[in-house]
XYZ file of C-alpha atoms in Angstrom:
308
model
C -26.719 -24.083 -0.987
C -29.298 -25.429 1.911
C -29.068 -29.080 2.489
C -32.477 -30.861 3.531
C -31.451 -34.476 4.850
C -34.605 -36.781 5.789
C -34.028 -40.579 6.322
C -31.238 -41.460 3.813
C -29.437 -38.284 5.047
C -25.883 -39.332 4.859
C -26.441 -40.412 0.985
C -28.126 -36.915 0.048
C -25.423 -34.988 1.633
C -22.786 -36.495 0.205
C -24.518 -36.286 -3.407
C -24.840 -32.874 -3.165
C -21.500 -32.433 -1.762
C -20.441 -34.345 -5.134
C -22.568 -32.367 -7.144
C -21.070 -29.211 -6.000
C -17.365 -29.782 -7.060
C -18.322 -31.804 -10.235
C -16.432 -29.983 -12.901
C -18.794 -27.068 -14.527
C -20.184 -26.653 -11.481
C -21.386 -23.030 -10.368
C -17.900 -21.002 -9.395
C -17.658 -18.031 -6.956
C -14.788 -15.497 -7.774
C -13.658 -12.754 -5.560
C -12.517 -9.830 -8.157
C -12.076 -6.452 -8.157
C -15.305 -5.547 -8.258
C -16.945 -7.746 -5.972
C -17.814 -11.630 -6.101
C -19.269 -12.982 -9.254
C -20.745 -16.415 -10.068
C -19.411 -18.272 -13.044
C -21.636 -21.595 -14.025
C -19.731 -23.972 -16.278
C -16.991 -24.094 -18.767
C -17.261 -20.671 -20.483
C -16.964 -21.441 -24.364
C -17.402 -18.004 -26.061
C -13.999 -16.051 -23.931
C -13.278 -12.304 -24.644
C -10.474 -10.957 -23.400
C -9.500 -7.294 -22.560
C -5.875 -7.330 -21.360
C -2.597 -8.949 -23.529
C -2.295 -11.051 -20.220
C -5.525 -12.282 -19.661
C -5.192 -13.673 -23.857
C -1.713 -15.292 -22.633
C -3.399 -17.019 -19.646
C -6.418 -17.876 -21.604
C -4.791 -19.711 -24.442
C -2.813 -21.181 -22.054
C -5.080 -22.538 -20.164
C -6.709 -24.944 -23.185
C -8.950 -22.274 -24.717
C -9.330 -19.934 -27.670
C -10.655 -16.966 -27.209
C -13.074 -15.614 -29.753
C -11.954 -11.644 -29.657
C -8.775 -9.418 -27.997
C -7.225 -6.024 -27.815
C -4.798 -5.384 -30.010
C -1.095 -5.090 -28.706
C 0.680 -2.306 -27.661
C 2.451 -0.613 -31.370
C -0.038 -2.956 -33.361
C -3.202 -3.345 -34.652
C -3.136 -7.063 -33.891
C -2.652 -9.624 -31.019
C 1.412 -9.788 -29.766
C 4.055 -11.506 -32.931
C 4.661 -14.356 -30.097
C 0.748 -15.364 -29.806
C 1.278 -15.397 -34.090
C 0.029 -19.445 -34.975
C -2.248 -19.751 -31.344
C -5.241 -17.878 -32.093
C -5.662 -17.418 -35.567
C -8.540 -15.155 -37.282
C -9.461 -13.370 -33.546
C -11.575 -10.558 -34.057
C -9.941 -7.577 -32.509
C -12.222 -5.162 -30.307
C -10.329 -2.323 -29.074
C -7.144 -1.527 -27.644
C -4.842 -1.475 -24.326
C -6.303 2.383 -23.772
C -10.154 1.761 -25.227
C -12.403 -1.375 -25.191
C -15.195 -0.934 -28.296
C -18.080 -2.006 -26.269
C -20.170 -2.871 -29.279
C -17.954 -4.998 -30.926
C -17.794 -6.928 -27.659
C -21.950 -7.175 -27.328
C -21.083 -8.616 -31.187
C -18.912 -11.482 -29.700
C -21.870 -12.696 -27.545
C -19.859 -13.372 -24.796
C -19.853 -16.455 -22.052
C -17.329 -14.334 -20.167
C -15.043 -11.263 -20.194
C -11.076 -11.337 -18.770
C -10.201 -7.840 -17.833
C -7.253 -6.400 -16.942
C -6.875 -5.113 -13.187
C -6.386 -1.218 -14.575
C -10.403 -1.725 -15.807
C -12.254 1.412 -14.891
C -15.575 0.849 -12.993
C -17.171 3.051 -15.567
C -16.175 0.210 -18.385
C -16.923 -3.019 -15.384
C -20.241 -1.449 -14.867
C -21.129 -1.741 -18.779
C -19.511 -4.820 -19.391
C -20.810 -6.631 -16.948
C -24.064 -5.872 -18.439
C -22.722 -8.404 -21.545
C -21.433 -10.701 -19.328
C -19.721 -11.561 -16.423
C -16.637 -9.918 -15.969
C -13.646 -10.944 -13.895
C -11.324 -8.117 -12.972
C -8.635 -9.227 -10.689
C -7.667 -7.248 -7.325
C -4.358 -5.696 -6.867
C -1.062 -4.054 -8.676
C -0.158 -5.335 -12.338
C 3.561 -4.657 -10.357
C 2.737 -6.914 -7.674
C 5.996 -9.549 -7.960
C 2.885 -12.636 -8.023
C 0.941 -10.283 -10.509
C 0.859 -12.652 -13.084
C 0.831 -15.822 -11.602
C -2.373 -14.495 -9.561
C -4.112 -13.280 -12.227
C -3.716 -16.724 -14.205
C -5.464 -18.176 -11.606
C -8.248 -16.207 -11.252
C -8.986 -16.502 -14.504
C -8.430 -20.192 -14.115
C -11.392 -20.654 -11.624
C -13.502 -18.611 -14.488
C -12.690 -20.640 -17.300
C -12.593 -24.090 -15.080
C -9.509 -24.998 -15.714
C -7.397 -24.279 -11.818
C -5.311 -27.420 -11.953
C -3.635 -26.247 -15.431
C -2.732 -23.112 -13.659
C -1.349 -24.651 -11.033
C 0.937 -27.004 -13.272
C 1.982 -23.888 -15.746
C 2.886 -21.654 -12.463
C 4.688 -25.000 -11.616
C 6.479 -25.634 -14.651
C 8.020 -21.282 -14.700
C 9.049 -22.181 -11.679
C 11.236 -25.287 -12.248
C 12.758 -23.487 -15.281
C 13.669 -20.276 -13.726
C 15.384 -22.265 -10.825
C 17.632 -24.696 -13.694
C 18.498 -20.645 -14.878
C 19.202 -19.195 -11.984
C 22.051 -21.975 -11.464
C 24.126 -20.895 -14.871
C 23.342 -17.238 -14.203
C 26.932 -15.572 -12.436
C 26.380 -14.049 -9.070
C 25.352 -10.727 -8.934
C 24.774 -10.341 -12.089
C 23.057 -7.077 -13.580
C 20.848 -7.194 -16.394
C 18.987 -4.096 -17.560
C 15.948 -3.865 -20.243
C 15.383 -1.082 -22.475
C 12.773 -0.238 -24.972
C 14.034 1.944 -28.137
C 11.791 4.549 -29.042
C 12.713 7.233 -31.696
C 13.212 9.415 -28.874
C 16.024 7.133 -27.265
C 15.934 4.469 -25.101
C 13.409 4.225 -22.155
C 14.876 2.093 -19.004
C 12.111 -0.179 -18.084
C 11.129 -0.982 -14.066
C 12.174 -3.779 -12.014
C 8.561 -4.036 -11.146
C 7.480 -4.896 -14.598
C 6.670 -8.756 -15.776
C 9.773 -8.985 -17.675
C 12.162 -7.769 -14.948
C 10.528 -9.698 -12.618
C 11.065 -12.882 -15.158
C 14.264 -12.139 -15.497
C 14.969 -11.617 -11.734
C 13.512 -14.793 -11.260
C 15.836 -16.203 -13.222
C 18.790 -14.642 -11.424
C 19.330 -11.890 -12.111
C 19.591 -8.191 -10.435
C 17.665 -6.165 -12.408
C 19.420 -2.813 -12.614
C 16.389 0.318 -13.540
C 20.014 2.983 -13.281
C 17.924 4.878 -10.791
C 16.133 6.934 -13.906
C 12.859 5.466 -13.262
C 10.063 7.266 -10.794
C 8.850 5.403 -8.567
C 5.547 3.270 -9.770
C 6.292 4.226 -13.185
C 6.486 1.409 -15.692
C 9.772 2.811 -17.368
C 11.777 6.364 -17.461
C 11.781 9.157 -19.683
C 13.207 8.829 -22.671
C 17.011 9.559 -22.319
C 19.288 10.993 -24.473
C 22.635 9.759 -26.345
C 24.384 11.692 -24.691
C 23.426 9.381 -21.626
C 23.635 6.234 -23.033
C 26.090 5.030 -19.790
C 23.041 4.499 -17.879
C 21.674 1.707 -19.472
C 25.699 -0.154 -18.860
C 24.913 -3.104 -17.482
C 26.712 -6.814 -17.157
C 23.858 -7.333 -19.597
C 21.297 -5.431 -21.723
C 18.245 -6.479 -23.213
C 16.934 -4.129 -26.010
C 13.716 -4.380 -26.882
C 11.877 -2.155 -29.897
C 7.903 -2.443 -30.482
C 7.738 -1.581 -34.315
C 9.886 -0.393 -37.231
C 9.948 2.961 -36.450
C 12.086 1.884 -33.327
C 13.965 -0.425 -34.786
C 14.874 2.344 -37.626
C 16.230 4.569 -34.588
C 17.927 1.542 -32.422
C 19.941 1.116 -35.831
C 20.901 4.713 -36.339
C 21.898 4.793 -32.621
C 23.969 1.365 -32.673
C 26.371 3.941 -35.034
C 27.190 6.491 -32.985
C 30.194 6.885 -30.824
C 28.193 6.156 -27.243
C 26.995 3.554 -28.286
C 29.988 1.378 -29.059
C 31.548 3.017 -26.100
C 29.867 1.091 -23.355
C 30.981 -2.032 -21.724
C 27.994 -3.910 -22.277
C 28.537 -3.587 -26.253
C 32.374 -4.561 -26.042
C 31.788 -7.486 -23.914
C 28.542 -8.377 -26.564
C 26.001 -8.881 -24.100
C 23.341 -6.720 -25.973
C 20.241 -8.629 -26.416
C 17.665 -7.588 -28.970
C 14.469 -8.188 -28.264
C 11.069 -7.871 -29.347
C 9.031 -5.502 -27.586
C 5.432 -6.482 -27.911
C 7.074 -9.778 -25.835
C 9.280 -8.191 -23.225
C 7.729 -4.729 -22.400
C 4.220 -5.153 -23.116
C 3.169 -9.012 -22.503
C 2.454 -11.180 -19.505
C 1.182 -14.595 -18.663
C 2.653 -18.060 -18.771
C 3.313 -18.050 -22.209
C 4.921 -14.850 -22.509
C 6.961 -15.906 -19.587
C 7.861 -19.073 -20.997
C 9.068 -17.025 -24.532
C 11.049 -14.951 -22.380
C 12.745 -17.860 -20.579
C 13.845 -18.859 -24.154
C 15.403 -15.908 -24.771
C 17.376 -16.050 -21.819
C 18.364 -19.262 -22.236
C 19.387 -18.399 -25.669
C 21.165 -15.414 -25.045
C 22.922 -17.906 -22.253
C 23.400 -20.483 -24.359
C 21.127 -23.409 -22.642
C 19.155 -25.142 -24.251
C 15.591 -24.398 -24.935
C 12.796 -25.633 -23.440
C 11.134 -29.112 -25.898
């Protein structure tokens, strides 16, 4: 913006200087795709990503349309109650474009995987903020809820919720023994996949202190292993486990497995430090309320107290 100051100079500048950071005021974000403008509080919110919903709702607003979770055809069970009657338009693999032009859009909240193909039409609807850098990053998601912060005018309620996961996680951490190892595993009918210690869960749960064990089975990058077999059940021994399943058809398998011989075998199950999990929470999810639902379970499964 170009100032002009004639005789009452002093008094223009600093009206426009007001004018500029009164709330609503005009926004420039630096995403993925390059800067975009954002001008006021964006009312109509479509989101594209289960962590830009998390952050969203979060952040004081309701979102008018979402992908569906991962092993659903709805938003996560832990959003259930917070954004009732949202109109679903596509998934975590394929955004249906014309349901979104239905929405009439203020603005779009993409995940940071967004190909430019999709940016390039969606930004036609509306603006679209895509952040910059790794989902794996170990800031990932408290970046991300910022950026979308600045777009929905709301960066001082980031700032307290990135606050607030960081307070609990440190009362945690105290009441979590030393060194200990805590590995999470999602149940698929095929067995168990180990998941990453670069994943928003692990890195929740690392946060809260403890060493997240992957057993070496996971590549490099890669979000979890291969599935492995029964017969290899010892690498998921841990000083704790956290089991996780997305739908029925895992949880039919997990219960059939939690039966056999290996199972019972390991250390983890004789000292009863198996935690189950839900899956769409703690291998799909991220954001600051995910986080916080996670914290509970820990908690929980340590026997603090929850948070009010």
């Amino acid at each position: 913006m170009l100032i002009t100051i004639r005789k009452t100079g002093l008094c223009l500048a600093l009206t426009a200087l007001l004018a500029v950071s009164l709330p609503g005021a005009a926004r420039m974000l630096d995403t993925r795709y390059g800067t975009i403008e954002i001008d006021g509080t964006p009312e109509r919110v479509v989101t594209l990503h289960e962590g830009a919903l998390d952050a969203a709702v979060a952040l004081g607003t309701t979102p008018v349309a979402a992908v569906a979770t991962r092993g659903g055809d709805g938003v996560a069970r832990y959003m259930d109650g917070r954004v009732d009657d949202i109109a679903i338009v596509g998934t975590a693999r394929e955004t249906h474009i014309e349901a979104v032009v239905a929405q009439r859009p203020d603005v779009i909240l993409a995940a940071a995987t967004l190909p430019e193909s999709q940016y390039r039409l969606l930004s036609n609807i509306a603006p679209t903020v895509v952040p910059k850098g790794s989902n794996f990053a170990p800031d990932a998601w408290q970046a991300h809820t910022r950026l979308y912060a600045r777009a929905l005018n709301a960066t001082d309620r980031a700032e307290a919720l990135i606050n607030n996961f960081d307070t609990r996680t440190a009362a945690i951490a105290t009441q979590v023994p030393e060194a200990a190892e805590a590995t999470l595993a999602r149940w698929m009918p095929q067995g168990p996949l180990v998941m990453a210690d670069i994943i928003f869960a692990s890195r929740v749960l690392a946060a809260a202190g403890f060493t997240v064990n992957d057993a070496g089975v996971v590549a490099e990058g890669r979000p979890h292993s291969d599935p492995l077999s029964l017969e290899n059940l010892d690498r998921i021994d841990s000083d704790w486990l956290f089991l996780a399943t997305l739908n029925a058809d895992g949880e039919n398998a997990l219960a059939q497995a939690r039966s056999s011989p290996g199972f019972e075998r390991l250390d983890v199950v004789q000292r009863d430090r198996v935690v189950a999990v839900d899956g769409q929470l703690w291998t799909s999810a991220s954001g600051p309320i995910a986080a916080n639902a996670i914290l509970d379970d820990i908690a929980a499964a340590l026997d603090l107290d929850r948070q009010p």
